[in-house]
mmCIF file of C-alpha atoms in Angstrom:
data_model
loop_
_atom_site.group_PDB
_atom_site.id
_atom_site.type_symbol
_atom_site.label_atom_id
_atom_site.label_comp_id
_atom_site.label_asym_id
_atom_site.label_seq_id
_atom_site.Cartn_x
_atom_site.Cartn_y
_atom_site.Cartn_z
ATOM 1 C CA UNK A 1 104.640 121.119 97.016
ATOM 2 C CA UNK A 2 105.355 121.988 100.643
ATOM 3 C CA UNK A 3 103.448 122.892 103.765
ATOM 4 C CA UNK A 4 103.861 126.424 102.485
ATOM 5 C CA UNK A 5 101.337 125.620 99.744
ATOM 6 C CA UNK A 6 98.715 124.677 102.304
ATOM 7 C CA UNK A 7 99.464 127.718 104.449
ATOM 8 C CA UNK A 8 99.311 129.972 101.398
ATOM 9 C CA UNK A 9 95.885 128.682 100.395
ATOM 10 C CA UNK A 10 94.542 128.956 103.937
ATOM 11 C CA UNK A 11 95.836 132.527 104.152
ATOM 12 C CA UNK A 12 94.302 133.306 100.773
ATOM 13 C CA UNK A 13 90.972 131.968 101.974
ATOM 14 C CA UNK A 14 91.209 134.216 105.066
ATOM 15 C CA UNK A 15 92.413 137.143 102.930
ATOM 16 C CA UNK A 16 95.135 138.140 105.381
ATOM 17 C CA UNK A 17 98.805 139.090 105.147
ATOM 18 C CA UNK A 18 100.310 135.786 106.341
ATOM 19 C CA UNK A 19 100.988 134.825 102.735
ATOM 20 C CA UNK A 20 104.002 137.150 102.770
ATOM 21 C CA UNK A 21 105.779 135.254 105.552
ATOM 22 C CA UNK A 22 105.576 131.598 104.515
ATOM 23 C CA UNK A 23 108.613 129.266 104.751
ATOM 24 C CA UNK A 24 110.014 128.042 101.426
ATOM 25 C CA UNK A 25 111.448 124.737 102.666
ATOM 26 C CA UNK A 26 108.386 123.183 104.297
ATOM 27 C CA UNK A 27 107.046 119.661 103.653
ATOM 28 C CA UNK A 28 103.428 119.146 102.639
ATOM 29 C CA UNK A 29 101.907 116.181 104.457
ATOM 30 C CA UNK A 30 98.118 116.412 104.030
ATOM 31 C CA UNK A 31 96.822 116.091 100.449
ATOM 32 C CA UNK A 32 93.252 115.651 101.672
ATOM 33 C CA UNK A 33 93.530 118.914 103.614
ATOM 34 C CA UNK A 34 94.866 120.664 100.512
ATOM 35 C CA UNK A 35 91.862 119.425 98.527
ATOM 36 C CA UNK A 36 89.517 120.741 101.223
ATOM 37 C CA UNK A 37 91.166 124.171 101.302
ATOM 38 C CA UNK A 38 91.107 124.459 97.512
ATOM 39 C CA UNK A 39 87.432 123.551 97.544
ATOM 40 C CA UNK A 40 86.702 126.222 100.182
ATOM 41 C CA UNK A 41 88.416 129.080 98.327
ATOM 42 C CA UNK A 42 86.054 131.217 96.264
ATOM 43 C CA UNK A 43 87.696 133.860 94.111
ATOM 44 C CA UNK A 44 84.901 134.506 91.615
ATOM 45 C CA UNK A 45 81.648 134.201 93.523
ATOM 46 C CA UNK A 46 79.654 131.399 95.092
ATOM 47 C CA UNK A 47 78.426 130.018 91.777
ATOM 48 C CA UNK A 48 81.798 129.730 90.045
ATOM 49 C CA UNK A 49 83.118 126.167 89.451
ATOM 50 C CA UNK A 50 86.183 125.302 91.510
ATOM 51 C CA UNK A 51 89.189 123.305 90.366
ATOM 52 C CA UNK A 52 90.012 120.480 92.788
ATOM 53 C CA UNK A 53 92.093 117.301 92.541
ATOM 54 C CA UNK A 54 88.861 115.472 91.688
ATOM 55 C CA UNK A 55 87.948 117.840 88.839
ATOM 56 C CA UNK A 56 91.519 117.687 87.530
ATOM 57 C CA UNK A 57 91.329 113.884 87.467
ATOM 58 C CA UNK A 58 88.019 114.023 85.567
ATOM 59 C CA UNK A 59 89.407 116.517 83.038
ATOM 60 C CA UNK A 60 92.534 114.390 82.540
ATOM 61 C CA UNK A 61 90.473 111.243 81.881
ATOM 62 C CA UNK A 62 88.282 113.241 79.481
ATOM 63 C CA UNK A 63 91.412 114.368 77.621
ATOM 64 C CA UNK A 64 92.614 110.759 77.377
ATOM 65 C CA UNK A 65 89.391 109.202 76.069
ATOM 66 C CA UNK A 66 88.716 112.127 73.716
ATOM 67 C CA UNK A 67 92.199 112.081 72.177
ATOM 68 C CA UNK A 68 93.286 108.426 72.108
ATOM 69 C CA UNK A 69 91.262 105.656 70.460
ATOM 70 C CA UNK A 70 89.963 102.964 72.784
ATOM 71 C CA UNK A 71 92.233 100.074 71.883
ATOM 72 C CA UNK A 72 95.432 102.136 72.176
ATOM 73 C CA UNK A 73 94.285 103.663 75.471
ATOM 74 C CA UNK A 74 93.381 100.236 76.885
ATOM 75 C CA UNK A 75 96.734 98.785 75.819
ATOM 76 C CA UNK A 76 98.567 101.680 77.438
ATOM 77 C CA UNK A 77 96.611 101.051 80.634
ATOM 78 C CA UNK A 78 97.582 97.375 80.489
ATOM 79 C CA UNK A 79 101.243 98.387 80.261
ATOM 80 C CA UNK A 80 100.939 100.554 83.360
ATOM 81 C CA UNK A 81 99.406 97.626 85.247
ATOM 82 C CA UNK A 82 102.798 95.948 84.776
ATOM 83 C CA UNK A 83 104.549 99.154 85.940
ATOM 84 C CA UNK A 84 106.093 99.770 82.531
ATOM 85 C CA UNK A 85 107.441 103.230 81.776
ATOM 86 C CA UNK A 86 105.428 105.257 79.289
ATOM 87 C CA UNK A 87 105.917 108.653 77.693
ATOM 88 C CA UNK A 88 103.023 110.401 75.945
ATOM 89 C CA UNK A 89 104.305 112.521 73.046
ATOM 90 C CA UNK A 90 102.312 115.196 71.268
ATOM 91 C CA UNK A 91 102.657 118.461 69.377
ATOM 92 C CA UNK A 92 101.098 120.116 72.421
ATOM 93 C CA UNK A 93 103.087 119.096 75.480
ATOM 94 C CA UNK A 94 100.281 120.251 77.767
ATOM 95 C CA UNK A 95 97.793 117.839 76.198
ATOM 96 C CA UNK A 96 100.349 115.033 76.415
ATOM 97 C CA UNK A 97 100.764 115.739 80.135
ATOM 98 C CA UNK A 98 97.004 115.757 80.685
ATOM 99 C CA UNK A 99 96.707 112.339 79.044
ATOM 100 C CA UNK A 100 99.590 111.001 81.143
ATOM 101 C CA UNK A 101 97.685 112.075 84.264
ATOM 102 C CA UNK A 102 94.465 110.598 82.881
ATOM 103 C CA UNK A 103 96.096 107.199 82.397
ATOM 104 C CA UNK A 104 97.283 107.069 86.002
ATOM 105 C CA UNK A 105 93.812 108.091 87.191
ATOM 106 C CA UNK A 106 92.290 105.170 85.266
ATOM 107 C CA UNK A 107 94.368 102.774 87.401
ATOM 108 C CA UNK A 108 92.023 103.141 90.367
ATOM 109 C CA UNK A 109 91.457 101.341 92.743
ATOM 110 C CA UNK A 110 95.252 101.033 92.415
ATOM 111 C CA UNK A 111 97.550 104.018 92.814
ATOM 112 C CA UNK A 112 100.494 104.680 90.528
ATOM 113 C CA UNK A 113 103.612 104.339 92.695
ATOM 114 C CA UNK A 114 106.173 105.357 90.112
ATOM 115 C CA UNK A 115 107.002 108.855 88.921
ATOM 116 C CA UNK A 116 104.472 111.063 87.161
ATOM 117 C CA UNK A 117 105.931 113.980 85.183
ATOM 118 C CA UNK A 118 103.254 115.867 83.285
ATOM 119 C CA UNK A 119 105.766 118.126 81.505
ATOM 120 C CA UNK A 120 109.063 116.378 80.835
ATOM 121 C CA UNK A 121 111.849 119.011 81.085
ATOM 122 C CA UNK A 122 114.163 118.988 78.092
ATOM 123 C CA UNK A 123 117.390 119.261 80.079
ATOM 124 C CA UNK A 124 116.577 116.341 82.391
ATOM 125 C CA UNK A 125 114.422 114.200 80.076
ATOM 126 C CA UNK A 126 116.927 111.400 79.438
ATOM 127 C CA UNK A 127 117.955 111.073 83.084
ATOM 128 C CA UNK A 128 114.302 110.929 84.188
ATOM 129 C CA UNK A 129 113.357 108.338 81.576
ATOM 130 C CA UNK A 130 116.438 106.305 82.456
ATOM 131 C CA UNK A 131 115.768 106.315 86.198
ATOM 132 C CA UNK A 132 115.431 102.902 87.902
ATOM 133 C CA UNK A 133 111.756 103.497 88.697
ATOM 134 C CA UNK A 134 108.765 103.342 86.335
ATOM 135 C CA UNK A 135 107.678 106.702 84.982
ATOM 136 C CA UNK A 136 104.655 108.108 83.178
ATOM 137 C CA UNK A 137 105.395 111.403 81.474
ATOM 138 C CA UNK A 138 103.976 113.929 79.059
ATOM 139 C CA UNK A 139 106.368 115.287 76.447
ATOM 140 C CA UNK A 140 106.284 117.676 73.510
ATOM 141 C CA UNK A 141 107.430 116.513 70.062
ATOM 142 C CA UNK A 142 110.258 119.044 70.238
ATOM 143 C CA UNK A 143 111.595 117.691 73.521
ATOM 144 C CA UNK A 144 111.209 114.082 72.392
ATOM 145 C CA UNK A 145 113.151 114.793 69.177
ATOM 146 C CA UNK A 146 116.125 115.880 71.299
ATOM 147 C CA UNK A 147 116.345 112.520 73.082
ATOM 148 C CA UNK A 148 118.956 110.011 71.987
ATOM 149 C CA UNK A 149 118.063 107.034 74.167
ATOM 150 C CA UNK A 150 114.540 105.949 75.120
ATOM 151 C CA UNK A 151 115.189 102.204 75.360
ATOM 152 C CA UNK A 152 112.898 100.471 77.806
ATOM 153 C CA UNK A 153 110.253 103.189 77.570
ATOM 154 C CA UNK A 154 106.988 102.732 75.678
ATOM 155 C CA UNK A 155 105.966 105.713 73.551
ATOM 156 C CA UNK A 156 102.359 106.763 73.017
ATOM 157 C CA UNK A 157 102.323 109.197 70.101
ATOM 158 C CA UNK A 158 99.346 111.484 69.729
ATOM 159 C CA UNK A 159 97.994 112.497 66.344
ATOM 160 C CA UNK A 160 95.237 111.813 63.871
ATOM 161 C CA UNK A 161 96.094 108.139 64.361
ATOM 162 C CA UNK A 162 97.672 107.445 67.743
ATOM 163 C CA UNK A 163 100.351 104.766 68.016
ATOM 164 C CA UNK A 164 101.888 102.835 70.897
ATOM 165 C CA UNK A 165 105.369 101.317 70.700
ATOM 166 C CA UNK A 166 106.282 97.898 72.028
ATOM 167 C CA UNK A 167 104.210 94.814 72.764
ATOM 168 C CA UNK A 168 101.253 95.296 75.088
ATOM 169 C CA UNK A 169 98.746 92.824 76.566
ATOM 170 C CA UNK A 170 95.539 92.580 74.554
ATOM 171 C CA UNK A 171 92.827 94.382 76.545
ATOM 172 C CA UNK A 172 89.284 93.008 76.944
ATOM 173 C CA UNK A 173 86.812 94.143 74.302
ATOM 174 C CA UNK A 174 84.461 95.500 76.949
ATOM 175 C CA UNK A 175 87.122 97.944 78.134
ATOM 176 C CA UNK A 176 87.896 99.114 74.596
ATOM 177 C CA UNK A 177 84.176 99.546 73.891
ATOM 178 C CA UNK A 178 83.689 101.583 77.061
ATOM 179 C CA UNK A 179 86.550 103.919 76.127
ATOM 180 C CA UNK A 180 85.307 104.294 72.547
ATOM 181 C CA UNK A 181 81.761 104.816 73.784
ATOM 182 C CA UNK A 182 82.609 108.023 75.632
ATOM 183 C CA UNK A 183 81.644 111.001 73.520
ATOM 184 C CA UNK A 184 83.205 114.225 74.742
ATOM 185 C CA UNK A 185 85.588 116.922 73.634
ATOM 186 C CA UNK A 186 89.035 117.165 75.154
ATOM 187 C CA UNK A 187 89.100 119.990 77.733
ATOM 188 C CA UNK A 188 91.554 122.867 77.118
ATOM 189 C CA UNK A 189 93.579 121.786 80.173
ATOM 190 C CA UNK A 190 93.179 119.871 83.430
ATOM 191 C CA UNK A 191 92.079 123.039 85.203
ATOM 192 C CA UNK A 192 88.849 122.926 83.215
ATOM 193 C CA UNK A 193 85.893 121.706 85.295
ATOM 194 C CA UNK A 194 84.175 118.861 83.391
ATOM 195 C CA UNK A 195 81.002 116.920 84.058
ATOM 196 C CA UNK A 196 82.120 113.739 85.816
ATOM 197 C CA UNK A 197 79.161 111.871 84.316
ATOM 198 C CA UNK A 198 80.745 112.168 80.855
ATOM 199 C CA UNK A 199 83.667 109.910 81.739
ATOM 200 C CA UNK A 200 81.905 107.759 84.339
ATOM 201 C CA UNK A 201 81.438 104.768 81.954
ATOM 202 C CA UNK A 202 85.142 104.732 81.044
ATOM 203 C CA UNK A 203 86.179 105.120 84.661
ATOM 204 C CA UNK A 204 83.808 102.330 85.763
ATOM 205 C CA UNK A 205 84.956 99.953 83.015
ATOM 206 C CA UNK A 206 88.611 100.439 83.965
ATOM 207 C CA UNK A 207 87.746 99.989 87.645
ATOM 208 C CA UNK A 208 85.881 96.720 86.984
ATOM 209 C CA UNK A 209 88.698 95.423 84.770
ATOM 210 C CA UNK A 210 91.265 96.020 87.490
ATOM 211 C CA UNK A 211 88.972 94.743 90.257
ATOM 212 C CA UNK A 212 88.622 91.498 88.305
ATOM 213 C CA UNK A 213 92.420 91.180 88.157
ATOM 214 C CA UNK A 214 92.807 91.974 91.862
ATOM 215 C CA UNK A 215 90.124 89.485 92.832
ATOM 216 C CA UNK A 216 89.549 89.017 96.546
ATOM 217 C CA UNK A 217 92.862 90.539 97.641
ATOM 218 C CA UNK A 218 91.144 93.490 99.291
ATOM 219 C CA UNK A 219 88.850 91.326 101.415
ATOM 220 C CA UNK A 220 90.766 88.065 101.763
ATOM 221 C CA UNK A 221 94.428 89.062 101.721
ATOM 222 C CA UNK A 222 95.402 86.611 104.497
ATOM 223 C CA UNK A 223 95.143 83.786 101.956
ATOM 224 C CA UNK A 224 98.018 85.244 99.971
ATOM 225 C CA UNK A 225 100.682 86.038 102.515
ATOM 226 C CA UNK A 226 102.101 85.559 105.990
ATOM 227 C CA UNK A 227 102.335 87.733 109.067
ATOM 228 C CA UNK A 228 105.732 88.054 110.716
ATOM 229 C CA UNK A 229 105.341 86.928 114.338
ATOM 230 C CA UNK A 230 107.865 89.418 115.671
ATOM 231 C CA UNK A 231 107.021 92.587 113.766
ATOM 232 C CA UNK A 232 103.418 91.869 112.869
ATOM 233 C CA UNK A 233 104.132 92.972 109.296
ATOM 234 C CA UNK A 234 102.239 91.267 106.494
ATOM 235 C CA UNK A 235 104.251 89.886 103.586
ATOM 236 C CA UNK A 236 102.379 89.371 100.330
ATOM 237 C CA UNK A 237 103.402 86.225 98.414
ATOM 238 C CA UNK A 238 102.634 86.697 94.691
ATOM 239 C CA UNK A 239 102.892 82.960 93.901
ATOM 240 C CA UNK A 240 100.087 82.204 96.361
ATOM 241 C CA UNK A 241 97.917 84.778 94.603
ATOM 242 C CA UNK A 242 98.712 83.352 91.147
ATOM 243 C CA UNK A 243 98.388 79.638 91.942
ATOM 244 C CA UNK A 244 94.557 79.358 91.977
ATOM 245 C CA UNK A 245 94.288 81.557 88.882
ATOM 246 C CA UNK A 246 96.777 79.435 86.968
ATOM 247 C CA UNK A 247 94.948 76.275 88.057
ATOM 248 C CA UNK A 248 91.656 77.752 86.850
ATOM 249 C CA UNK A 249 93.266 78.617 83.486
ATOM 250 C CA UNK A 250 94.504 75.027 83.086
ATOM 251 C CA UNK A 251 90.985 73.747 83.752
ATOM 252 C CA UNK A 252 89.511 76.294 81.319
ATOM 253 C CA UNK A 253 91.947 75.207 78.577
ATOM 254 C CA UNK A 254 90.857 71.588 78.980
ATOM 255 C CA UNK A 255 87.171 72.510 79.044
ATOM 256 C CA UNK A 256 87.508 74.658 75.913
ATOM 257 C CA UNK A 257 88.201 71.576 73.762
ATOM 258 C CA UNK A 258 85.320 69.430 75.028
ATOM 259 C CA UNK A 259 82.050 68.526 73.306
ATOM 260 C CA UNK A 260 80.269 69.592 76.495
ATOM 261 C CA UNK A 261 81.307 73.216 76.120
ATOM 262 C CA UNK A 262 80.574 73.277 72.380
ATOM 263 C CA UNK A 263 77.064 71.981 73.086
ATOM 264 C CA UNK A 264 76.624 74.477 75.917
ATOM 265 C CA UNK A 265 77.526 77.389 73.626
ATOM 266 C CA UNK A 266 75.179 76.151 70.897
ATOM 267 C CA UNK A 267 72.296 75.711 73.333
ATOM 268 C CA UNK A 268 72.765 79.184 74.807
ATOM 269 C CA UNK A 269 72.856 80.743 71.339
ATOM 270 C CA UNK A 270 69.589 79.053 70.418
ATOM 271 C CA UNK A 271 68.007 80.156 73.708
ATOM 272 C CA UNK A 272 69.136 83.765 73.322
ATOM 273 C CA UNK A 273 67.989 84.017 69.690
ATOM 274 C CA UNK A 274 64.578 82.512 70.471
#
């Protein structure tokens, strides 16, 4: 979208004739302003629900949890955390695109930095999937059948029993349970305004899972990088972030085989059952 989109919506809200003279080659630079303008426009009366980026995100997550079983959805999310490319394939390309959007929305507090293509165009599908950047895309069965090479791209197939190609990290049971615990119908499309409370448990479970992986990076980032004296830029050092976690895993592996831990587990089971 361009700045023309924002100007068009503002003109529509004012109900004037400026919409006829908008530039076609503008650059849109204020997504938060676009969300505000969309929220302010009322075409059907004060009581009509309005579609905003927030309601679209909720509807997309609802489509994902209503269509894909919890373990497959959680594994797909785990793949995206490693910036793997993923294409969602379904008989209805629109539903596949909604689920692709829903998966990227479940990455919060992170933001997907690769490409997001909700409707993979048939003519450019192979070049987009073969691009040197990670991509999440929605795709119809018909378009997918025309592709000859999808190497390096994980495929989430929709259907009565959804499947996910390739090896994926095993997700925590709590995340799978949260996804499976959401009971809602898939909305007709992402423009449908859904009750955010319906998907709140799934959204919160994904958030907590990712927050646990991120750890104290948001509040204690100086421990895991260096500041360039000349430019003042901060450089994140992944090995510094991983070192204490790997050390903790080594300690946990040793503890797991001790009599102390076995006794601790037995004592806690007795206490909880009594």
